[in-house]
Coordinates of C-alpha atoms in Angstrom, one line a residue:
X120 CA -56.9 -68.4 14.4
X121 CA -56.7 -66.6 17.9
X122 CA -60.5 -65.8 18.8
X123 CA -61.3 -63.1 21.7
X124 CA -63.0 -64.4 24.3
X125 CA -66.8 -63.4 24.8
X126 CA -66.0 -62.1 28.4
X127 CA -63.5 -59.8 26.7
X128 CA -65.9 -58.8 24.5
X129 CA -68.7 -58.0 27.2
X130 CA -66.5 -56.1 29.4
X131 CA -65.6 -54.1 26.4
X132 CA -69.3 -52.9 25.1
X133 CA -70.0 -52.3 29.2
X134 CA -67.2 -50.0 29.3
X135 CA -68.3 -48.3 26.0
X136 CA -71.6 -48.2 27.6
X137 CA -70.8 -46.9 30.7
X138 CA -68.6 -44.1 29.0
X139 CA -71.9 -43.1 27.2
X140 CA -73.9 -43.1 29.3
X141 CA -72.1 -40.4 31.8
X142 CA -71.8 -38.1 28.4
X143 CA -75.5 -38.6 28.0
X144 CA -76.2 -37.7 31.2
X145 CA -74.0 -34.8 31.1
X146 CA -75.0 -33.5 27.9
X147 CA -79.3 -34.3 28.4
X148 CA -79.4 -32.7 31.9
X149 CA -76.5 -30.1 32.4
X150 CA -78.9 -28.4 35.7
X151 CA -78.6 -31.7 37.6
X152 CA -75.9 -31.1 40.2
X153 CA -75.9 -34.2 41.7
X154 CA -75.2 -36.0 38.5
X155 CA -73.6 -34.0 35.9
X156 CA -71.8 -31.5 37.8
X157 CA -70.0 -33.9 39.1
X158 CA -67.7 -34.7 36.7
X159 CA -67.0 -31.3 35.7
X160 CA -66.2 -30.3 39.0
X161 CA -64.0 -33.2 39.4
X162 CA -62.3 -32.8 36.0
X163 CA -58.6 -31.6 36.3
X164 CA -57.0 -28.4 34.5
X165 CA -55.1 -29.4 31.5
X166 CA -53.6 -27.7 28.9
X167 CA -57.4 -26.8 27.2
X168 CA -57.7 -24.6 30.3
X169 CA -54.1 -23.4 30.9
X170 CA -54.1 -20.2 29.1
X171 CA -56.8 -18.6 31.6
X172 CA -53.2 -18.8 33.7
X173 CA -51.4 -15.8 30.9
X174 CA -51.5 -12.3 31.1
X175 CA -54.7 -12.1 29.5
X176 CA -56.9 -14.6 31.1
X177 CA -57.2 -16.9 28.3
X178 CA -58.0 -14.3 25.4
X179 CA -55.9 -12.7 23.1
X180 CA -56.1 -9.4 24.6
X181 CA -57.7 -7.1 27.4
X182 CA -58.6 -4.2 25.9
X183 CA -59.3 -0.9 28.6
X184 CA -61.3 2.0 28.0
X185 CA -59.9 4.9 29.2
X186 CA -60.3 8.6 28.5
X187 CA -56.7 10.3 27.3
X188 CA -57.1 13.2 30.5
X189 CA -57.5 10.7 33.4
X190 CA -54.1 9.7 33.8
X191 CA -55.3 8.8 37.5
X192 CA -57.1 5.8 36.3
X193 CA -54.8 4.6 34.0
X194 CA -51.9 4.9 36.6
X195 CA -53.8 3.2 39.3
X196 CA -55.5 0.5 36.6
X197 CA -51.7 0.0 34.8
X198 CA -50.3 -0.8 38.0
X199 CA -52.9 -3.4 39.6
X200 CA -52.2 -5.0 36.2
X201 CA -48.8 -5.3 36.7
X202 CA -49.0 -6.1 40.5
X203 CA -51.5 -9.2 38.9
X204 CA -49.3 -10.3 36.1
X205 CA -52.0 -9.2 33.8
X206 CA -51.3 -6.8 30.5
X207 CA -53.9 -4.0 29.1
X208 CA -54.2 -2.4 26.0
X209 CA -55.8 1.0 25.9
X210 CA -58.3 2.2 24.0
X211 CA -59.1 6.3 24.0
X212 CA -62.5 7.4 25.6
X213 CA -65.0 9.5 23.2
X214 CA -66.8 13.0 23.9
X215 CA -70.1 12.4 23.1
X216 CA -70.2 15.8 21.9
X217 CA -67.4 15.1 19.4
X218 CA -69.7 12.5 17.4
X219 CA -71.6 14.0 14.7
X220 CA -74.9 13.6 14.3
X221 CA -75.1 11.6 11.1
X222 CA -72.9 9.2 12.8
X223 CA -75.3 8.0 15.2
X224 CA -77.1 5.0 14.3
X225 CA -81.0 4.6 13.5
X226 CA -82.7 5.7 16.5
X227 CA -80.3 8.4 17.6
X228 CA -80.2 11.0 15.0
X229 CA -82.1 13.5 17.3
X230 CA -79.1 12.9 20.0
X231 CA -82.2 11.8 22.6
X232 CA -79.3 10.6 24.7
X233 CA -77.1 12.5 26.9
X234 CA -73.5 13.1 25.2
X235 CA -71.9 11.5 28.0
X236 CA -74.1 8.1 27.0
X237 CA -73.5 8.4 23.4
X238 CA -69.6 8.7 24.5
X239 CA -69.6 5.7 26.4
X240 CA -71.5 3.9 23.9
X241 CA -68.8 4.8 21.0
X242 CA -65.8 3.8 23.2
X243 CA -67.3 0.2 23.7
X244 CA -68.2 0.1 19.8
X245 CA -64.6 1.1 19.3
X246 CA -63.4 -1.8 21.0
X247 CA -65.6 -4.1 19.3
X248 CA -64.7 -2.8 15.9
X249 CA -60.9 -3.3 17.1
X250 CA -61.5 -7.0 17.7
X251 CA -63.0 -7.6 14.4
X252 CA -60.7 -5.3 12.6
X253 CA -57.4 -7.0 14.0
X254 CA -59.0 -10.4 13.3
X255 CA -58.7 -11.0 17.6
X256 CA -60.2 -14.8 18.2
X257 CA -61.6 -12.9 21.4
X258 CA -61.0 -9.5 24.2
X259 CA -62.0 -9.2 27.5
X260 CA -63.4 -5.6 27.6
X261 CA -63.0 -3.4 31.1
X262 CA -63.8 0.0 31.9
X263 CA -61.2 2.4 33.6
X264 CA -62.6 1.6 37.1
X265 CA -62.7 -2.3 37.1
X266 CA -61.2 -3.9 40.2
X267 CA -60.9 -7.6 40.4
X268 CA -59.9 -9.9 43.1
X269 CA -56.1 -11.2 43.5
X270 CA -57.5 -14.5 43.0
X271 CA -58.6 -13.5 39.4
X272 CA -56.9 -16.4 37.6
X273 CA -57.6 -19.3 40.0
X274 CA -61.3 -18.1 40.1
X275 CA -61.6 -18.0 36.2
X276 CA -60.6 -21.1 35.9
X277 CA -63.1 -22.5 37.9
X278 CA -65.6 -20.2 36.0
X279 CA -64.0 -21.8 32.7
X280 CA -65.9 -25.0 34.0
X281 CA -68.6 -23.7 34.4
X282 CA -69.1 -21.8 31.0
X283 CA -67.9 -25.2 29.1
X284 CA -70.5 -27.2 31.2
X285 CA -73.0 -24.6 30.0
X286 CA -72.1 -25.1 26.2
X287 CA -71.6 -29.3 26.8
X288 CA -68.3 -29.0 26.1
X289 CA -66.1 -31.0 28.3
X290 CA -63.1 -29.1 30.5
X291 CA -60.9 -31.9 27.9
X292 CA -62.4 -31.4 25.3
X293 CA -60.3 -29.6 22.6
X294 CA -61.3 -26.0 21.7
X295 CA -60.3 -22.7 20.7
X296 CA -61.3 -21.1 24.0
X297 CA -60.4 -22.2 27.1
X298 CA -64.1 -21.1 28.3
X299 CA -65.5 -23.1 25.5
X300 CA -66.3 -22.6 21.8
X301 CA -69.9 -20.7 20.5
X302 CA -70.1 -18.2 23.0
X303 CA -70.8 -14.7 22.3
X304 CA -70.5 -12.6 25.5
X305 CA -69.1 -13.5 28.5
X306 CA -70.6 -11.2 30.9
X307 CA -67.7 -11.2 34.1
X308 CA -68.6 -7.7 35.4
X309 CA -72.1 -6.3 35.9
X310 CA -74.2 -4.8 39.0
X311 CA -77.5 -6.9 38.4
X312 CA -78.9 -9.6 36.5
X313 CA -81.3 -12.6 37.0
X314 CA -81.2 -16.2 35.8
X315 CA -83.3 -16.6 32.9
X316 CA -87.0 -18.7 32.6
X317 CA -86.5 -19.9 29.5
X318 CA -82.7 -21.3 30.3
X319 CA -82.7 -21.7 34.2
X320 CA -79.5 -23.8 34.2
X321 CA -76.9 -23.4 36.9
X322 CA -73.3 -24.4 37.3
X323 CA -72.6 -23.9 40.7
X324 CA -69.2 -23.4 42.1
X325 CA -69.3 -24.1 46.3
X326 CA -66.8 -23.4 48.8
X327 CA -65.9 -20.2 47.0
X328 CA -64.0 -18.3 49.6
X329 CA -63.2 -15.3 47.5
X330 CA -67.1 -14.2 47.7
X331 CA -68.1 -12.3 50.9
X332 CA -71.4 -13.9 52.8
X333 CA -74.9 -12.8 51.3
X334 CA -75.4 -10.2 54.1
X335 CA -72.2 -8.7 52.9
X336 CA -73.0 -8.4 49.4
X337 CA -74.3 -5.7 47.4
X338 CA -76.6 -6.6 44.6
X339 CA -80.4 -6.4 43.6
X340 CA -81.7 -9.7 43.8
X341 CA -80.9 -11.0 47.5
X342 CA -83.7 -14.0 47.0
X343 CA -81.3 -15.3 44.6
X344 CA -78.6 -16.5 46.9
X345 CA -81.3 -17.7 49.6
X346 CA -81.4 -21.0 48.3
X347 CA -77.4 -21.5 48.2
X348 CA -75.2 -22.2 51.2
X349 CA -72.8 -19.2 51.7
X350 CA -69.7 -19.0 49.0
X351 CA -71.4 -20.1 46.2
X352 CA -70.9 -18.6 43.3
X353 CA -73.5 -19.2 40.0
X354 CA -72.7 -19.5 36.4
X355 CA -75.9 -19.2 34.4
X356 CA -76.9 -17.9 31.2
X357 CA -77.5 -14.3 31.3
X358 CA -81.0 -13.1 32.2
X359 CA -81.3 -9.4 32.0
X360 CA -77.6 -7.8 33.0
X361 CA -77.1 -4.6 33.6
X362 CA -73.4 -2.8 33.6
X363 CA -70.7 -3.5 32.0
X364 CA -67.6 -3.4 34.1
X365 CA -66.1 -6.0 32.3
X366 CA -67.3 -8.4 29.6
X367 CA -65.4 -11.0 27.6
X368 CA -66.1 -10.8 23.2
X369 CA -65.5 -13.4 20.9
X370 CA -64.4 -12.7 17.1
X371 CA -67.9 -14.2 16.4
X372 CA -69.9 -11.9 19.0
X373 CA -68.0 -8.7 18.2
X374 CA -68.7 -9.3 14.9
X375 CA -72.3 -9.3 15.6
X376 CA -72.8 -7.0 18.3
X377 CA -71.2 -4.2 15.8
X378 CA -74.1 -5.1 13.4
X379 CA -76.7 -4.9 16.0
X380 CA -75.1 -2.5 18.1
X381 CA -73.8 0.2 15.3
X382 CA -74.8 -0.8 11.3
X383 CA -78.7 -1.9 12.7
X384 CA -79.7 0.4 15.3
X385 CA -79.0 1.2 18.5
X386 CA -82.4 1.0 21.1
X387 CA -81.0 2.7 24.5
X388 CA -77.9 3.2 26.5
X389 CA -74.7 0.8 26.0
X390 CA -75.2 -2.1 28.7
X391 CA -79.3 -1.6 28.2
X392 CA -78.4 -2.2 24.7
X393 CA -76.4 -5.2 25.1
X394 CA -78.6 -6.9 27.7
X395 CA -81.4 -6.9 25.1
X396 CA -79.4 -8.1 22.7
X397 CA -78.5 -11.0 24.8
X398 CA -81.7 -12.0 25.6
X399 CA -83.5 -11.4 22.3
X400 CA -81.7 -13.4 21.1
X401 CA -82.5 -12.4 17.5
X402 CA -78.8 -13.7 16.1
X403 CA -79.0 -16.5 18.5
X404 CA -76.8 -14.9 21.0
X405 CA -74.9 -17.2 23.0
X406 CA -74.1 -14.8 26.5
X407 CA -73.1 -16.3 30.1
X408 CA -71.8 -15.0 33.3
X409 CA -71.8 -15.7 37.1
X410 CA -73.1 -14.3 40.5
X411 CA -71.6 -12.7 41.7
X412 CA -69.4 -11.0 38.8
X413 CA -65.6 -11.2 38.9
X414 CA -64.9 -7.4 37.8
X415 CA -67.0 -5.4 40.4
X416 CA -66.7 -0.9 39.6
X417 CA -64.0 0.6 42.2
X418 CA -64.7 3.8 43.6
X419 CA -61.4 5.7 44.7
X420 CA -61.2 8.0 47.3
X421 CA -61.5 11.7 46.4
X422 CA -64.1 14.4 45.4
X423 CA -67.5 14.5 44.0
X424 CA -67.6 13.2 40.7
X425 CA -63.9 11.7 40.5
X426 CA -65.6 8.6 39.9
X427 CA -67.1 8.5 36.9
X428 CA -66.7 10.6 33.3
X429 CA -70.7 9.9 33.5
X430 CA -72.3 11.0 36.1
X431 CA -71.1 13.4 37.6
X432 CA -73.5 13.5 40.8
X433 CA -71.7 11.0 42.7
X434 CA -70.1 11.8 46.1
X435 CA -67.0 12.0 47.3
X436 CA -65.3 9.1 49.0
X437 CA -63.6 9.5 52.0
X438 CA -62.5 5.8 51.9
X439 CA -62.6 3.6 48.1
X440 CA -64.7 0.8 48.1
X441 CA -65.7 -1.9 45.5
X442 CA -68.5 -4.1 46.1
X443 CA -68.3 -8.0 46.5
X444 CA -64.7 -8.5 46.2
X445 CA -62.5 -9.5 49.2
X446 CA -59.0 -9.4 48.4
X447 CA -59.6 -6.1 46.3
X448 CA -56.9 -5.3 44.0
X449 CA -57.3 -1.7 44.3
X450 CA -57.1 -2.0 47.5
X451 CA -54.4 -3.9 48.3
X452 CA -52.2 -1.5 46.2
X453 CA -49.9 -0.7 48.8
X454 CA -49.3 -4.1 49.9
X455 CA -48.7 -5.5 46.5
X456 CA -45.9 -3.2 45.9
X457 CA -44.1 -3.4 49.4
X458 CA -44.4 -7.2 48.7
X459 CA -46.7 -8.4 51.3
X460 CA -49.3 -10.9 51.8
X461 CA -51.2 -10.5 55.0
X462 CA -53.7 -9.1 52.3
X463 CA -56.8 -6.8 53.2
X464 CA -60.3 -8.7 53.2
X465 CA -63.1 -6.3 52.3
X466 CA -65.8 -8.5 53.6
X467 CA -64.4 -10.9 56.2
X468 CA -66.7 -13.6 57.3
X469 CA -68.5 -13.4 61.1
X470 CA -71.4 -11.7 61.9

């Protein structure tokens, strides 16, 4: 009989060991960065994560909202897609005057919203329904005037990390999603939000050169980057978001959020009414996103009120403009399609 030797056998349980301990250690204290991080950060992109590369970012489809009459969004918005090797599906606007009143959920029968509101909020619902009603394992959501950076795809990916890290789920561990399984919302384009007391957890992703400097940025909470060297982006669970350029739903979520959002009730305008349901979590809502967000709202040059189906009080824009993003893909239009690379940067670095 052949025995093992008991130095074999030693080095064997320390290896086991020492393999359980760094998932411990990942998995107990996820907001250590000089620990856990670590590996995450170091882990390479395998085929788990290589479908954030497709034409859909990892989900099974983007889904736009888009009223029928602007055909100058949709132009503009179909060709950035193209010009990104990204593909949309369209889904119709709503007049909120168009919705009958005893289609409005509990809490809006008297209309106390404006009709423009109400339309907004059935557009999004729309959506929703379509993920659940064509059985989608998930959508990324944007409205008509999302912009994005060029760098869309490689910056996903490292948000991908940081969502998985978030939900202890390895970037090699096997799962549906390449951002991770048991998420309901992932929250990629808002205007504000905070990182949550009762969850403070950070990923942070450093050396970021696709966000501008702090003094460059536009957003409401300015303290929140103070204690971050410049470039650093944060992936944290959502606090209290507000907007909803563009947010990511799985089959789970929509599922959900057309209960809460539609059958149940509905408590206040669209993105209010999402935020709370986020952070009530009363169907243990599973919601994440990053500062800043990766879909910022572009505002195109033209007259008063061009910019939003809303509100129509904005002013005109001599010059568009979208917030936080560098390499703007609305704004690099021109040079996209003539093929050129010396790309425009929105918020170069220097004083």
């Amino acid at each position: 009989m052949n025995f093992v030797p008991l130095r074999l056998i030693a080095f064997g349980l320390a290896a086991i060991l020492a393999v359980f301990l760094l998932f411990s250690i990942a998995y107990r204290e996820p907001s250590h960065p000089s620990v856990a991080t670590r590996w995450w950060h170091a882990s390479t992109v395998g085929d788990v994560m290589a479908s954030i590369q497709n034409s859909t970012l990892g989900f099974e489809k983007i889904l736009v909202l888009n009223m029928p009459e602007r055909s100058d969004k949709r132009d503009a918005l179909s060709l950035a897609a193209s010009l990104t090797n990204l593909k949309f599906d369209y889904v119709d606007g709503v007049l909120g005057k168009n919705i009958p009143s005893k289609a409005l959920p509990v809490g809006q029968e008297q209309r106390t919203m404006p009709n423009s509101t109400l339309g907004s909020w059935r557009a999004h619902m729309n959506a929703i329904r379509g993920v659940v009603e064509q059985n989608l394992s998930s959508a990324l959501i944007l409205e008509d005037d999302a912009d994005w950076d060029i760098r869309i795809k490689s910056q996903l990916l490292d948000f991908a990390k940081g969502s998985r890290y978030l939900l202890n789920q390895p970037p090699t561990q096997q799962t549906h999603s390449p951002y991770g399984d048991g998420w309901d919302i992932l929250w990629l384009g808002f205007c504000h939000d905070i990182i949550p007391e009762n969850d403070p957890r950070t990923y942070l992703i450093d050396n970021d050169v696709s966000i501008p400097q702090p003094d460059k940025m536009y957003f409401n909470n300015p303290e929140l980057f103070s204690h971050y060297p410049n470039h650093t982006r944060i992936v944290h669970m959502v606090g209290s978001p507000i907007c909803t350029f563009g947010y990511a739903v799985s089959f789970q979520g929509a599922r959900k959020i057309l209960y809460a959002l539609s059958v149940k009730e509905l408590r206040g305008i669209f993105d209010n009414a999402l935020s709370w349901w986020c952070t009530d979590h009363g169907q243990d809502s599973v919601c994440i996103d990053a500062h800043p967000s990766y879909f910022y709202q572009h505002r195109a040059a033209g007259a008063s009120g061009k910019n939003s189906d809303i509100n129509e009080g904005l002013p005109p824009m001599e010059k568009g403009q979208t917030y936080n993003i560098r390499w703007s893909t609305r704004l690099n239009l021109e040079k996209l399609v003539m093929g050129q690379t010396d790309f425009e940067d929105s918020f170069p670095d220097g004083p």
